[in-house]
Amino acid sequence: MTSELGEFGAQSALRVFGPNAEAALLLTVIMTAVGLAIFALVMAFVWLAARRGGQPRTWWIWGGGLVFPLVTILALFVFSSITLRAIARTDPDATVIEVTGHQYWWDVIYDPDDRAIRDANEIVVPVGEPVTFRLKTADVIHSFWVPSLGGKLDMIPGRTNSFTLTASEAGRFRGQCAEFCGLSHPKMAFEVVAVPPDDFAAFLDRLEGEARDAAMPELLHGKQVFLDAGCAACHQIRGVAEGAMIGPDLTRVGGRAALGAGMWRMNKGNLAGWIADVSDMKPGAQMPDYNHLSGPDLRALAAWLESLK
């Protein structure tokens, strides 16, 4: 099966590209098929009883009302328990990515125990290699779900939950917060980008470096607007503004396919709209509107951010 999702593709648990998602789909199909078969069997017995009339025999009551349901439920329980245990298993040798849910964006840290390379809202993983996601939340309960790769797992305040996913082939796979977390919960998405292992290693090396230097007058102007407007108080851009942790890391913001946690295509127009009126594009977001910026300043800032790749 080939991934054809592309950018902003629809998420679906019926299109699977990883062993966890395959196991979950098999469990779903089996339970659905068994349920439909039981429903058809019961309806057949109801039809026979209506035609024949009379009192049911005792063995029908015991067999159909007690033994059959117990055996069926027990078999499904054993099969589902085995499947869910396999899905929940973590791999001690897997690549570790730490994801923290915020209202309403995703903080991403690659190799948190060593290199601690920070990014946001888009997660790159190596194809064919297990990745353990450490899931946290900075505020309310969120839920991490990439249906094409595996099941969902909640992010609970004060706890770290972990599970391992493996992408079986390259592609872009849409994810979503699956737990109501506030006004903009429906606008809290992300993408998992699966690339070959060598490309993943190269991506981490690029991500660890500093942001691309501004080389054109408009970009230099935009960089200065970023510093003068106080954006560096919340956003980190390596090589330009270090240490801010309140908002998403913007070191490679222009290289992401989406803006606003998977909701809008990344381009200068959407960046300018986001900066000027974020409360309209994502109600409840913690970032203030910067509609006081002049037109030239806003365009220059958007152009510079779009150049960071």
CSV table of C-alpha atoms in Angstrom, one decimal:
chain,number,residue,atom,x,y,z
A,1,MET,CA,0.0,0.0,0.0
A,2,THR,CA,1.4,3.4,-0.9
A,3,SER,CA,0.7,6.6,1.1
A,4,GLU,CA,-1.1,9.2,-1.0
A,5,LEU,CA,-2.1,11.4,1.8
A,6,GLY,CA,0.2,14.3,0.9
A,7,GLU,CA,-0.1,17.6,2.7
A,8,PHE,CA,-3.3,18.2,4.7
A,9,GLY,CA,-4.6,14.8,3.7
A,10,ALA,CA,-7.7,13.4,5.5
A,11,GLN,CA,-6.9,11.3,8.5
A,12,SER,CA,-8.3,7.8,8.5
A,13,ALA,CA,-7.9,4.7,10.8
A,14,LEU,CA,-8.9,2.6,7.7
A,15,ARG,CA,-5.7,3.5,5.8
A,16,VAL,CA,-2.9,2.0,7.8
A,17,PHE,CA,0.9,2.5,7.4
A,18,GLY,CA,2.3,0.9,10.5
A,19,PRO,CA,2.1,-2.4,12.6
A,20,ASN,CA,0.2,-0.7,15.4
A,21,ALA,CA,-2.5,0.6,13.1
A,22,GLU,CA,-2.7,-2.7,11.3
A,23,ALA,CA,-3.3,-4.5,14.6
A,24,ALA,CA,-5.9,-2.0,15.6
A,25,LEU,CA,-7.7,-2.3,12.2
A,26,LEU,CA,-7.7,-6.1,12.4
A,27,LEU,CA,-9.2,-6.0,15.9
A,28,THR,CA,-11.8,-3.6,14.7
A,29,VAL,CA,-12.7,-5.7,11.7
A,30,ILE,CA,-13.0,-8.9,13.7
A,31,MET,CA,-15.1,-7.4,16.5
A,32,THR,CA,-17.4,-5.8,13.9
A,33,ALA,CA,-17.7,-9.0,11.9
A,34,VAL,CA,-18.5,-11.0,15.1
A,35,GLY,CA,-21.0,-8.4,16.2
A,36,LEU,CA,-22.8,-8.5,12.9
A,37,ALA,CA,-22.8,-12.3,12.8
A,38,ILE,CA,-24.3,-12.5,16.3
A,39,PHE,CA,-26.9,-9.9,15.4
A,40,ALA,CA,-27.9,-11.9,12.3
A,41,LEU,CA,-28.0,-15.1,14.3
A,42,VAL,CA,-30.3,-13.6,17.0
A,43,MET,CA,-32.6,-12.1,14.4
A,44,ALA,CA,-32.8,-15.6,12.7
A,45,PHE,CA,-33.8,-17.2,16.0
A,46,VAL,CA,-36.4,-14.4,16.7
A,47,TRP,CA,-37.9,-15.1,13.2
A,48,LEU,CA,-38.0,-18.9,13.9
A,49,ALA,CA,-39.6,-18.4,17.3
A,50,ALA,CA,-42.2,-16.1,15.9
A,51,ARG,CA,-43.1,-18.7,13.2
A,52,ARG,CA,-43.2,-21.7,15.5
A,53,GLY,CA,-44.6,-20.1,18.7
A,54,GLY,CA,-44.7,-22.1,22.0
A,55,GLN,CA,-42.4,-22.0,25.0
A,56,PRO,CA,-38.6,-22.1,24.4
A,57,ARG,CA,-36.7,-25.2,25.6
A,58,THR,CA,-34.5,-24.9,28.7
A,59,TRP,CA,-31.3,-25.8,26.8
A,60,TRP,CA,-31.9,-22.9,24.4
A,61,ILE,CA,-32.1,-20.5,27.3
A,62,TRP,CA,-28.9,-21.8,28.9
A,63,GLY,CA,-27.0,-22.2,25.7
A,64,GLY,CA,-28.2,-19.0,23.9
A,65,GLY,CA,-28.6,-16.8,26.9
A,66,LEU,CA,-25.5,-17.8,29.0
A,67,VAL,CA,-23.0,-20.1,27.5
A,68,PHE,CA,-22.8,-18.5,24.0
A,69,PRO,CA,-22.4,-14.9,25.2
A,70,LEU,CA,-19.8,-15.9,27.8
A,71,VAL,CA,-17.7,-17.9,25.3
A,72,THR,CA,-17.9,-15.1,22.7
A,73,ILE,CA,-17.1,-12.3,25.1
A,74,LEU,CA,-14.3,-14.2,26.6
A,75,ALA,CA,-12.7,-15.0,23.2
A,76,LEU,CA,-13.0,-11.3,22.1
A,77,PHE,CA,-11.6,-10.2,25.5
A,78,VAL,CA,-8.5,-12.4,25.2
A,79,PHE,CA,-7.9,-11.4,21.6
A,80,SER,CA,-8.3,-7.7,22.3
A,81,SER,CA,-6.1,-7.8,25.4
A,82,ILE,CA,-3.3,-9.5,23.4
A,83,THR,CA,-3.7,-6.9,20.7
A,84,LEU,CA,-3.8,-3.9,23.0
A,85,ARG,CA,-0.8,-5.1,25.0
A,86,ALA,CA,1.2,-5.5,21.8
A,87,ILE,CA,0.2,-2.0,20.7
A,88,ALA,CA,1.1,-0.5,24.1
A,89,ARG,CA,4.5,-2.1,24.2
A,90,THR,CA,7.5,0.3,24.1
A,91,ASP,CA,10.9,-0.5,22.6
A,92,PRO,CA,13.9,0.4,24.8
A,93,ASP,CA,16.1,0.8,21.7
A,94,ALA,CA,13.7,3.1,19.8
A,95,THR,CA,14.3,6.7,18.9
A,96,VAL,CA,12.7,8.9,21.6
A,97,ILE,CA,10.7,12.0,20.7
A,98,GLU,CA,9.0,14.0,23.5
A,99,VAL,CA,5.8,15.7,22.7
A,100,THR,CA,4.1,18.2,25.0
A,101,GLY,CA,0.5,19.4,24.4
A,102,HIS,CA,-0.3,23.1,24.9
A,103,GLN,CA,-3.4,25.1,24.2
A,104,TYR,CA,-3.3,24.8,21.2
A,105,TRP,CA,0.0,23.6,19.7
A,106,TRP,CA,2.6,20.8,20.1
A,107,ASP,CA,6.1,21.2,21.5
A,108,VAL,CA,8.4,18.6,20.0
A,109,ILE,CA,11.8,17.6,21.4
A,110,TYR,CA,14.0,15.0,19.6
A,111,ASP,CA,16.4,12.9,21.6
A,112,PRO,CA,15.4,14.6,24.9
A,113,ASP,CA,17.9,12.7,27.0
A,114,ASP,CA,20.9,13.8,25.0
A,115,ARG,CA,20.7,16.3,22.1
A,116,ALA,CA,17.3,17.8,23.1
A,117,ILE,CA,16.6,19.3,19.7
A,118,ARG,CA,13.4,21.4,19.9
A,119,ASP,CA,10.8,21.9,17.2
A,120,ALA,CA,7.0,22.3,17.0
A,121,ASN,CA,3.8,21.1,15.3
A,122,GLU,CA,5.4,18.8,12.8
A,123,ILE,CA,7.1,15.5,13.7
A,124,VAL,CA,9.7,13.8,11.5
A,125,VAL,CA,10.3,10.1,12.0
A,126,PRO,CA,12.5,7.5,10.3
A,127,VAL,CA,10.8,4.9,8.1
A,128,GLY,CA,10.9,1.3,9.3
A,129,GLU,CA,12.4,2.2,12.7
A,130,PRO,CA,10.5,2.3,16.0
A,131,VAL,CA,9.9,5.7,17.6
A,132,THR,CA,8.9,6.0,21.3
A,133,PHE,CA,6.7,9.0,22.0
A,134,ARG,CA,6.9,10.4,25.5
A,135,LEU,CA,3.7,12.4,25.9
A,136,LYS,CA,3.2,15.2,28.4
A,137,THR,CA,0.9,18.2,28.8
A,138,ALA,CA,1.6,21.7,29.9
A,139,ASP,CA,-2.0,22.5,30.9
A,140,VAL,CA,-5.2,20.5,30.4
A,141,ILE,CA,-5.7,16.9,29.1
A,142,HIS,CA,-4.8,16.4,25.5
A,143,SER,CA,-4.7,13.2,23.4
A,144,PHE,CA,-2.1,12.3,20.8
A,145,TRP,CA,-3.6,10.4,17.8
A,146,VAL,CA,-2.1,9.6,14.4
A,147,PRO,CA,-4.8,7.1,13.1
A,148,SER,CA,-2.8,5.9,10.1
A,149,LEU,CA,0.1,4.9,12.4
A,150,GLY,CA,-1.5,3.7,15.6
A,151,GLY,CA,-4.0,4.3,18.4
A,152,LYS,CA,-4.4,7.3,20.7
A,153,LEU,CA,-2.9,8.0,24.1
A,154,ASP,CA,-3.9,10.7,26.5
A,155,MET,CA,-1.5,13.4,27.8
A,156,ILE,CA,-2.4,13.9,31.5
A,157,PRO,CA,-1.2,16.7,33.8
A,158,GLY,CA,1.6,15.5,36.0
A,159,ARG,CA,2.2,12.2,34.1
A,160,THR,CA,4.4,11.0,31.2
A,161,ASN,CA,2.7,8.4,29.0
A,162,SER,CA,4.7,6.5,26.4
A,163,PHE,CA,4.1,4.3,23.4
A,164,THR,CA,6.0,3.2,20.3
A,165,LEU,CA,4.9,3.7,16.7
A,166,THR,CA,6.6,2.6,13.5
A,167,ALA,CA,5.9,4.1,10.1
A,168,SER,CA,6.2,1.3,7.5
A,169,GLU,CA,6.7,3.7,4.5
A,170,ALA,CA,7.4,7.3,3.7
A,171,GLY,CA,4.6,9.8,3.7
A,172,ARG,CA,2.8,12.5,5.6
A,173,PHE,CA,0.3,11.4,8.1
A,174,ARG,CA,-2.1,13.8,9.8
A,175,GLY,CA,-2.6,13.6,13.5
A,176,GLN,CA,-5.1,15.3,15.8
A,177,CYS,CA,-5.8,16.1,19.5
A,178,ALA,CA,-8.5,13.6,20.3
A,179,GLU,CA,-9.5,15.0,23.7
A,180,PHE,CA,-11.6,18.2,24.1
A,181,CYS,CA,-9.0,20.7,25.4
A,182,GLY,CA,-10.7,24.1,24.9
A,183,LEU,CA,-12.2,26.5,22.4
A,184,SER,CA,-9.8,25.7,19.6
A,185,HIS,CA,-9.6,21.9,20.2
A,186,PRO,CA,-10.8,21.2,16.6
A,187,LYS,CA,-7.9,23.3,15.3
A,188,MET,CA,-5.1,21.4,17.1
A,189,ALA,CA,-3.7,19.1,14.5
A,190,PHE,CA,-0.2,18.1,13.4
A,191,GLU,CA,1.6,16.0,10.8
A,192,VAL,CA,4.0,13.1,11.2
A,193,VAL,CA,6.4,13.1,8.3
A,194,ALA,CA,8.1,9.7,7.7
A,195,VAL,CA,11.4,9.8,5.8
A,196,PRO,CA,14.2,7.3,5.1
A,197,PRO,CA,16.6,6.9,8.1
A,198,ASP,CA,19.5,8.7,6.4
A,199,ASP,CA,17.2,11.7,5.7
A,200,PHE,CA,16.1,11.6,9.3
A,201,ALA,CA,19.6,11.8,10.6
A,202,ALA,CA,20.4,14.7,8.2
A,203,PHE,CA,17.2,16.5,9.3
A,204,LEU,CA,18.3,16.3,13.0
A,205,ASP,CA,21.7,17.8,12.1
A,206,ARG,CA,20.0,20.6,10.2
A,207,LEU,CA,17.5,21.2,13.0
A,208,GLU,CA,20.3,21.4,15.6
A,209,GLY,CA,22.0,24.2,13.7
A,210,GLU,CA,21.2,27.9,13.8
A,211,ALA,CA,18.6,29.6,11.7
A,212,ARG,CA,19.5,30.6,8.2
A,213,ASP,CA,21.0,34.1,8.2
A,214,ALA,CA,18.9,36.9,6.6
A,215,ALA,CA,20.7,37.9,3.3
A,216,MET,CA,18.3,40.4,1.7
A,217,PRO,CA,17.2,43.8,2.9
A,218,GLU,CA,13.6,42.8,3.4
A,219,LEU,CA,14.6,39.7,5.4
A,220,LEU,CA,17.0,41.8,7.5
A,221,HIS,CA,14.2,44.2,8.2
A,222,GLY,CA,11.9,41.3,9.2
A,223,LYS,CA,14.5,39.9,11.6
A,224,GLN,CA,14.8,43.3,13.3
A,225,VAL,CA,11.0,43.6,13.6
A,226,PHE,CA,11.0,40.2,15.3
A,227,LEU,CA,13.5,41.5,17.9
A,228,ASP,CA,12.0,44.9,18.3
A,229,ALA,CA,8.4,43.7,18.6
A,230,GLY,CA,9.2,41.5,21.5
A,231,CYS,CA,8.6,38.2,19.7
A,232,ALA,CA,11.8,36.8,21.3
A,233,ALA,CA,10.2,36.8,24.7
A,234,CYS,CA,8.1,33.8,23.7
A,235,HIS,CA,9.7,32.2,20.7
A,236,GLN,CA,13.2,30.8,20.3
A,237,ILE,CA,15.1,31.0,17.0
A,238,ARG,CA,18.5,29.5,17.3
A,239,GLY,CA,21.3,31.9,16.4
A,240,VAL,CA,18.9,34.9,16.8
A,241,ALA,CA,17.0,34.6,20.1
A,242,GLU,CA,17.8,31.8,22.5
A,243,GLY,CA,16.0,30.3,25.5
A,244,ALA,CA,12.3,31.3,25.1
A,245,MET,CA,10.0,28.4,25.9
A,246,ILE,CA,6.5,29.9,26.1
A,247,GLY,CA,5.6,29.6,22.4
A,248,PRO,CA,6.7,27.2,19.6
A,249,ASP,CA,10.3,27.1,18.4
A,250,LEU,CA,10.5,29.0,15.1
A,251,THR,CA,14.0,28.0,14.0
A,252,ARG,CA,12.6,26.2,10.9
A,253,VAL,CA,9.1,27.5,10.9
A,254,GLY,CA,9.1,28.2,7.2
A,255,GLY,CA,10.1,24.7,6.4
A,256,ARG,CA,6.9,23.2,7.9
A,257,ALA,CA,4.1,22.4,5.6
A,258,ALA,CA,1.5,23.9,7.9
A,259,LEU,CA,0.9,26.9,10.1
A,260,GLY,CA,-1.1,27.0,13.4
A,261,ALA,CA,-0.7,23.4,14.3
A,262,GLY,CA,-1.7,21.8,11.0
A,263,MET,CA,-4.5,24.2,10.1
A,264,TRP,CA,-3.2,26.5,7.3
A,265,ARG,CA,-0.6,26.1,4.5
A,266,MET,CA,2.7,27.7,5.3
A,267,ASN,CA,3.1,30.9,3.2
A,268,LYS,CA,3.8,34.6,3.7
A,269,GLY,CA,0.1,35.5,3.5
A,270,ASN,CA,-1.0,33.1,6.2
A,271,LEU,CA,2.0,34.1,8.4
A,272,ALA,CA,1.1,37.7,8.1
A,273,GLY,CA,-2.6,37.0,8.9
A,274,TRP,CA,-1.5,34.9,11.9
A,275,ILE,CA,0.8,37.5,13.3
A,276,ALA,CA,-1.8,40.4,12.9
A,277,ASP,CA,-4.9,38.6,14.0
A,278,VAL,CA,-4.2,35.2,15.6
A,279,SER,CA,-7.3,35.4,17.8
A,280,ASP,CA,-9.4,35.2,14.7
A,281,MET,CA,-7.5,32.3,13.1
A,282,LYS,CA,-7.3,30.3,16.4
A,283,PRO,CA,-9.7,31.5,19.1
A,284,GLY,CA,-8.3,31.0,22.6
A,285,ALA,CA,-4.7,30.9,21.5
A,286,GLN,CA,-2.3,32.5,24.1
A,287,MET,CA,-0.5,34.6,21.5
A,288,PRO,CA,-1.5,38.3,21.4
A,289,ASP,CA,-2.5,40.0,18.1
A,290,TYR,CA,0.1,42.2,16.5
A,291,ASN,CA,-2.2,44.3,14.4
A,292,HIS,CA,-0.4,47.4,15.5
A,293,LEU,CA,2.5,46.6,13.2
A,294,SER,CA,2.7,48.7,10.0
A,295,GLY,CA,2.1,47.0,6.6
A,296,PRO,CA,5.8,47.1,5.6
A,297,ASP,CA,6.9,45.7,9.0
A,298,LEU,CA,4.3,42.9,9.0
A,299,ARG,CA,5.2,41.9,5.4
A,300,ALA,CA,8.9,41.9,6.2
A,301,LEU,CA,8.4,39.8,9.4
A,302,ALA,CA,6.3,37.3,7.5
A,303,ALA,CA,8.8,37.1,4.7
A,304,TRP,CA,11.7,36.5,7.1
A,305,LEU,CA,9.8,33.8,9.1
A,306,GLU,CA,8.9,32.1,5.8
A,307,SER,CA,12.6,32.0,4.9
A,308,LEU,CA,13.5,30.0,8.0
A,309,LYS,CA,13.8,26.4,6.6
